[in-house]
Coordinates of C-alpha atoms and ligand atoms in Angstrom, one line a residue:
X44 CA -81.4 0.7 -99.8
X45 CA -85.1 0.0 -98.5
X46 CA -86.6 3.2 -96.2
X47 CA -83.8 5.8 -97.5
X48 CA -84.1 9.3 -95.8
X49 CA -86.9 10.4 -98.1
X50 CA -89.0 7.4 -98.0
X51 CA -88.5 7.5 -94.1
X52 CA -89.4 11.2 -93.9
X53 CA -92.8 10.7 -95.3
X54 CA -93.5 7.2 -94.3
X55 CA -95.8 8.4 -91.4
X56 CA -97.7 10.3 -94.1
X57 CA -98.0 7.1 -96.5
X58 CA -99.2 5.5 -93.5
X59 CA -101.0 8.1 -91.9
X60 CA -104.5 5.8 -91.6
X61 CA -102.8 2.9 -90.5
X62 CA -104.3 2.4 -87.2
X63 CA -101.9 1.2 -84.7
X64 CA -103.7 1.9 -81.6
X65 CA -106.2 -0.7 -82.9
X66 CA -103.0 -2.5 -83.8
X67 CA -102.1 -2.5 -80.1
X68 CA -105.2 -3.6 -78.8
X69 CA -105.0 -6.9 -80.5
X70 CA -101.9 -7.5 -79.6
X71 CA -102.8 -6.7 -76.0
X72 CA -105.9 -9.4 -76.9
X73 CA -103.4 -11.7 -78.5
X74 CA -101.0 -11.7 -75.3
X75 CA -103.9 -12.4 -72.9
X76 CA -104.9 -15.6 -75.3
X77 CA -101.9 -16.9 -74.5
X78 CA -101.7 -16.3 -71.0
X79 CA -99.0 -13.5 -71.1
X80 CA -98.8 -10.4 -69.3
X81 CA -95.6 -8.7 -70.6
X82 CA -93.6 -5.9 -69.7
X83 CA -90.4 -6.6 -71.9
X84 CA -91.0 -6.0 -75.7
X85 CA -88.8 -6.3 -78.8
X86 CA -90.2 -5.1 -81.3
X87 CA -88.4 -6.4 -84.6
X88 CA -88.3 -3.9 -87.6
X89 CA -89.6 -0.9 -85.5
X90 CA -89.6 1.5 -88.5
X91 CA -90.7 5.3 -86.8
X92 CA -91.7 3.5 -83.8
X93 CA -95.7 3.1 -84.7
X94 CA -96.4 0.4 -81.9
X95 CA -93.2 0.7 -80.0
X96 CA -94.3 4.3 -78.8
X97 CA -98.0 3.4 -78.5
X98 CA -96.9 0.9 -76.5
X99 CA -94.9 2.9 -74.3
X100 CA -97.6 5.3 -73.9
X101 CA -99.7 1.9 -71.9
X102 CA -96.8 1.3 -69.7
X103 CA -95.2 -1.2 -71.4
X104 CA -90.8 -1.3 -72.0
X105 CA -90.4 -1.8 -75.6
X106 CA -86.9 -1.9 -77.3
X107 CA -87.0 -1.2 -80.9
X108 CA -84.4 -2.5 -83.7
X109 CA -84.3 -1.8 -87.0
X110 CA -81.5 -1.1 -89.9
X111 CA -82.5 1.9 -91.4
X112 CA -81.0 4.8 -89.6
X113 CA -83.8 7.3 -90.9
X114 CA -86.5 5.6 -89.6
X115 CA -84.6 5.3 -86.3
X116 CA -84.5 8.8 -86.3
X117 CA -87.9 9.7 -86.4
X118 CA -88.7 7.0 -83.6
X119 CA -86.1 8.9 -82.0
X120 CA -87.5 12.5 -81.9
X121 CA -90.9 11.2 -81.7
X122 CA -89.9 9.6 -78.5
X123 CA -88.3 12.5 -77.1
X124 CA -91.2 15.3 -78.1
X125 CA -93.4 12.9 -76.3
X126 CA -90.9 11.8 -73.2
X127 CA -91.2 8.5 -74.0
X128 CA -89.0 5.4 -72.6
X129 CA -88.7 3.2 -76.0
X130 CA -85.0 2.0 -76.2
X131 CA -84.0 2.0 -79.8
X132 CA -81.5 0.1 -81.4
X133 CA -79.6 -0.2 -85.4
X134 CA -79.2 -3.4 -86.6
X135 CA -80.2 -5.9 -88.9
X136 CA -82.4 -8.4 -87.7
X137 CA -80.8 -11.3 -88.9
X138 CA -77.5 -10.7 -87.1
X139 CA -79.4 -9.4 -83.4
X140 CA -77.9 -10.7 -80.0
X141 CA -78.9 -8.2 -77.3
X142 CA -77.8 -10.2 -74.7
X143 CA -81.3 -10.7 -73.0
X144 CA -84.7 -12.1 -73.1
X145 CA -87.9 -10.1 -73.5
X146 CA -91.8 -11.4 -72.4
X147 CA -92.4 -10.6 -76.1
X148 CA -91.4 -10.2 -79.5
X149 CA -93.0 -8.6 -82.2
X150 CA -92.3 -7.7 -86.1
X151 CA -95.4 -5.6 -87.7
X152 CA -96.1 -5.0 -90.8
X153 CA -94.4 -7.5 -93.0
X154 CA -91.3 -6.9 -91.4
X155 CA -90.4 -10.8 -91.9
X156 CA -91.5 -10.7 -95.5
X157 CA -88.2 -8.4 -96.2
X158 CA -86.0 -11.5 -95.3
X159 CA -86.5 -13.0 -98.6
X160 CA -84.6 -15.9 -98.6
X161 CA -84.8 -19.1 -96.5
X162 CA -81.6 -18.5 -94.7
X163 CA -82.7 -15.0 -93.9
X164 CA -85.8 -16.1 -92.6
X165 CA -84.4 -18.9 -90.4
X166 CA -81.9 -16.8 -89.1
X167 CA -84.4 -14.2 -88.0
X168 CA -86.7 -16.4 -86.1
X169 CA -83.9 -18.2 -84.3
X170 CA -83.2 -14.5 -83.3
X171 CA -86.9 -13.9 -82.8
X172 CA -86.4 -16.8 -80.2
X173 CA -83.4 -16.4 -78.7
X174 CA -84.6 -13.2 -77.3
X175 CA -87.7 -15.0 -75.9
X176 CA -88.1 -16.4 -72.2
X177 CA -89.3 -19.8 -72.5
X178 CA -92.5 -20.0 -72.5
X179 CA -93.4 -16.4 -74.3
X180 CA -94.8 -15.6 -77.7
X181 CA -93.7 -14.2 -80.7
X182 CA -96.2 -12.1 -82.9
X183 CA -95.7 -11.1 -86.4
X184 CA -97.6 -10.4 -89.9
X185 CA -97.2 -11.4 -93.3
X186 CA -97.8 -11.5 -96.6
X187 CA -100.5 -14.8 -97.1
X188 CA -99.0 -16.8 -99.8
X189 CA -102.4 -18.3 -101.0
X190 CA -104.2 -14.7 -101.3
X191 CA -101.4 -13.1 -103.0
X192 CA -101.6 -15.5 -105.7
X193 CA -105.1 -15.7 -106.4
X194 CA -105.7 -12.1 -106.4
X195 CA -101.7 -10.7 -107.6
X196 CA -100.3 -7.6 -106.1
X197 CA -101.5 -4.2 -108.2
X198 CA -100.3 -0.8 -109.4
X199 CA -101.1 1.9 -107.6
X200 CA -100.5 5.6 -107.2
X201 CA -101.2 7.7 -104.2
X202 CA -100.6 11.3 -103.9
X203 CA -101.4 13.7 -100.0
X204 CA -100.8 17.1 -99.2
X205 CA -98.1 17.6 -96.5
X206 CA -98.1 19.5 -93.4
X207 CA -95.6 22.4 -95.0
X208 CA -98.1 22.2 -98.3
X209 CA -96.3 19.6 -100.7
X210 CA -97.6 17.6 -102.8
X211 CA -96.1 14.4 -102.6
X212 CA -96.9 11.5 -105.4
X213 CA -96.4 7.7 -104.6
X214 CA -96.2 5.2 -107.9
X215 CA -96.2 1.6 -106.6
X216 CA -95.1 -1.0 -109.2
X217 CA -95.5 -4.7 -108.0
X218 CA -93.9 -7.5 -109.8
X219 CA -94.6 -10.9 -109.0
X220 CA -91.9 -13.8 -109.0
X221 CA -94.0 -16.8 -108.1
X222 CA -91.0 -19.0 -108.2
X223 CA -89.0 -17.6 -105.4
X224 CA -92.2 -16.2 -103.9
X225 CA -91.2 -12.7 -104.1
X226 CA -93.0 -9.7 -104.9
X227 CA -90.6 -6.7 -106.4
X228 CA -92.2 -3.6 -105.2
X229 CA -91.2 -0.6 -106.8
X230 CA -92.0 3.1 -105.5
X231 CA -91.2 6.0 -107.2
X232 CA -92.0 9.0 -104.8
X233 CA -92.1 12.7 -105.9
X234 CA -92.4 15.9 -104.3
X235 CA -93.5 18.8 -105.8
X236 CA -93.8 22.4 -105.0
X237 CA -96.3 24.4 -106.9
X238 CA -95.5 22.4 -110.6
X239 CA -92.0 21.3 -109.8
X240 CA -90.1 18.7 -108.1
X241 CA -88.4 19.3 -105.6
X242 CA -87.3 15.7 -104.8
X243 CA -87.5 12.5 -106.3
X244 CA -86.6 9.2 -105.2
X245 CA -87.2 5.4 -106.1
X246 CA -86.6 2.3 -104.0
X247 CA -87.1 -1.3 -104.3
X248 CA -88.8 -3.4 -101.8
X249 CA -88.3 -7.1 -102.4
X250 CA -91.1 -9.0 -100.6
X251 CA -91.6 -12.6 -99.8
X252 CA -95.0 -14.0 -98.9
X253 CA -95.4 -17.0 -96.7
X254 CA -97.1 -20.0 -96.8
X255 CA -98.7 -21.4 -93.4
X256 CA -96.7 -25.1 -94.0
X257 CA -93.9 -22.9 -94.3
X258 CA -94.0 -20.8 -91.4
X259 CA -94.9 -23.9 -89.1
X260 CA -91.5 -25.4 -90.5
X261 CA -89.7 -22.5 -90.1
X262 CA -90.9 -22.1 -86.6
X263 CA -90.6 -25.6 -85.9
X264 CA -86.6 -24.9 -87.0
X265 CA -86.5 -22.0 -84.6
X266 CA -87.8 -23.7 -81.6
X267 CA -91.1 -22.9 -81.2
X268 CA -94.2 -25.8 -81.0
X269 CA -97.5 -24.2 -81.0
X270 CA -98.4 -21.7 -83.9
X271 CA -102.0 -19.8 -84.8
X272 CA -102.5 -18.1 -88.0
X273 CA -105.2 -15.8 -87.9
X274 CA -106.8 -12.7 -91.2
X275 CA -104.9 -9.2 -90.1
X276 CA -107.5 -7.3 -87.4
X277 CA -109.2 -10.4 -86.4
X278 CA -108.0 -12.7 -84.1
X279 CA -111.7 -14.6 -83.9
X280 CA -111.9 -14.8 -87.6
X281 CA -110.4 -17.8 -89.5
X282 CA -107.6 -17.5 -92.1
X283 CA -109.4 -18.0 -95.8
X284 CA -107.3 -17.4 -99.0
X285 CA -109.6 -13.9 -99.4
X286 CA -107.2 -12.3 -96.5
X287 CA -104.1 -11.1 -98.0
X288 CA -101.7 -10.1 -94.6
X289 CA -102.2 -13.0 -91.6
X290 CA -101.0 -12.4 -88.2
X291 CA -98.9 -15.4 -86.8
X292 CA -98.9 -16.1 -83.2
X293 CA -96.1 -19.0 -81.8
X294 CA -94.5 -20.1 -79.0
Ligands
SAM610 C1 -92.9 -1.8 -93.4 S1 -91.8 -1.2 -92.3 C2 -92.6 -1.6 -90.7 C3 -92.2 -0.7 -89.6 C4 -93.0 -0.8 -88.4 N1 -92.9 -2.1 -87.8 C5 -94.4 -0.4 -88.6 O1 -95.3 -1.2 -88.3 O2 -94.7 0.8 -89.0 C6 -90.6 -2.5 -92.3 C7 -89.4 -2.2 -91.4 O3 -88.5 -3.3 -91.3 C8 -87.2 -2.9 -91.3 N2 -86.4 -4.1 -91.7 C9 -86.5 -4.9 -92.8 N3 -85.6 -5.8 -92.8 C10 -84.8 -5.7 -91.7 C11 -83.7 -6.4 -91.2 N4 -83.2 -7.4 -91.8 N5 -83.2 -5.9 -90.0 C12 -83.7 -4.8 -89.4 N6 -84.8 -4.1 -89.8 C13 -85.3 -4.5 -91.0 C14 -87.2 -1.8 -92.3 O4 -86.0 -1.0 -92.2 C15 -88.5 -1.1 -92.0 O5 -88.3 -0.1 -91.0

């Protein structure tokens, strides 16, 4: 299972530079493009909460959902230690009915790229619109089909200090399955004390990347009839096969 309790425990440190105040802004930019000034916000795939908190720190009501449990929890007690409003919910994305409408939805960070197959990923944008007021705008990123292959995903290793004085080591093992446009992502992730580990755990990310054609037929399925693909970070930019994650706006 994808973000296990280890993985979840020290994904804020993976990501520790990942910027999601900056994050926030655009999305504040985005929703003013379009005319929107929510209040409502589902975020899709919340993880620990990264823009669902911030955006509950600038007044905003964000809902968070997301099926792994660990990750939940450290929304959770983030939430609390700050005195943050952020309802949070398990669930897979796929299978969502809340029972209302939000001003916005959002799904950061690839969070659609983890519904791999087509019937996956039309059931989680009917859901992405069903929880919509007509009218309102769905946000997400992605994996850019075009980029990923002309440059292929790479190897990497990683390794940070933690706050208690770990050492934690992050092996990242891509492989690339053009036909069903899915990238296997394997992590092995290690922590050691002094020159011993202390734990050790390995999980599989299956990742699809998207096409724009695609997404505009898939979001066509789902309801919505105006869609803008813009490079991750730069709403004024224009989409080349150089950016690797785009940032899909429809509604
Ligand atoms: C890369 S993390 C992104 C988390 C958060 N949005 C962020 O920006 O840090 C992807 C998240 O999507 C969640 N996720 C993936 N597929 C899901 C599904 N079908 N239903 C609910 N959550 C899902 C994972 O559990 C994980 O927390």
């Amino acid at each position: 299972m994808a973000f296990g309790e280890l993985y979840a425990g020290l994904y804020d440190h993976f990501y520790r530079d990942k910027d999601y105040r900056a994050e926030c802004d655009l999305l504040e930019r985005l929703w003013q493009r379009f005319g929107g000034r929510p209040q409502h916000v589902l975020d899709l795939g919340c993880g620990t909460g990264g823009h669902a908190l911030e955006l509950a720190r600038r007044g905003y009501r964000p809902t968070g959902v997301d099926r792994s449990e660990p990750m939940l929890e450290i929304a959770r007690a983030k939430a609390d230690d700050e005195g943050l409003q952020v309802e949070l919910h398990g669930g897979d994305i796929c299978a969502l009915d809340l029972g209302r409408s939000f001003d916005v939805v959002i799904a950061m960070f690839a969070v659609f790229g983890y519904l791999t197959s087509n019937q996956e990923l039309e059931q989680g944008l009917a859901v992405a619109r069903r929880h919509l007021r007509a009218g309102e705008v769905l946000v997400f990123d992605c994996w850019h089909g075009p980029a990923v292959l002309r440059h292929g995903p790479e190897a990497r290793i990683a390794s940070f200090d933690t706050p208690d004085g770990d050492r934690v080591l992050r092996l990242v093992t891509p492989e690339l399955d053009s036909l069903s446009q899915v990238v296997t992502v394997s992590y092995e992730i290690l922590r050691m004390r002094g020159d011993r580990v202390v734990e050790h755990t390995t999980e599989a990310h299956r990742m699809r990347y998207l096409f724009p054609q695609e997404i505009t037929h898939f979001l066509t399925l789902a309801g919505f009839d105006e869609v803008s693909f813009y490079p991750f970070g730069d709403i004024d930019a224009s989409l080349t096969v150089e950016h690797w994650n785009m940032l899909v706006a429809a509604r």
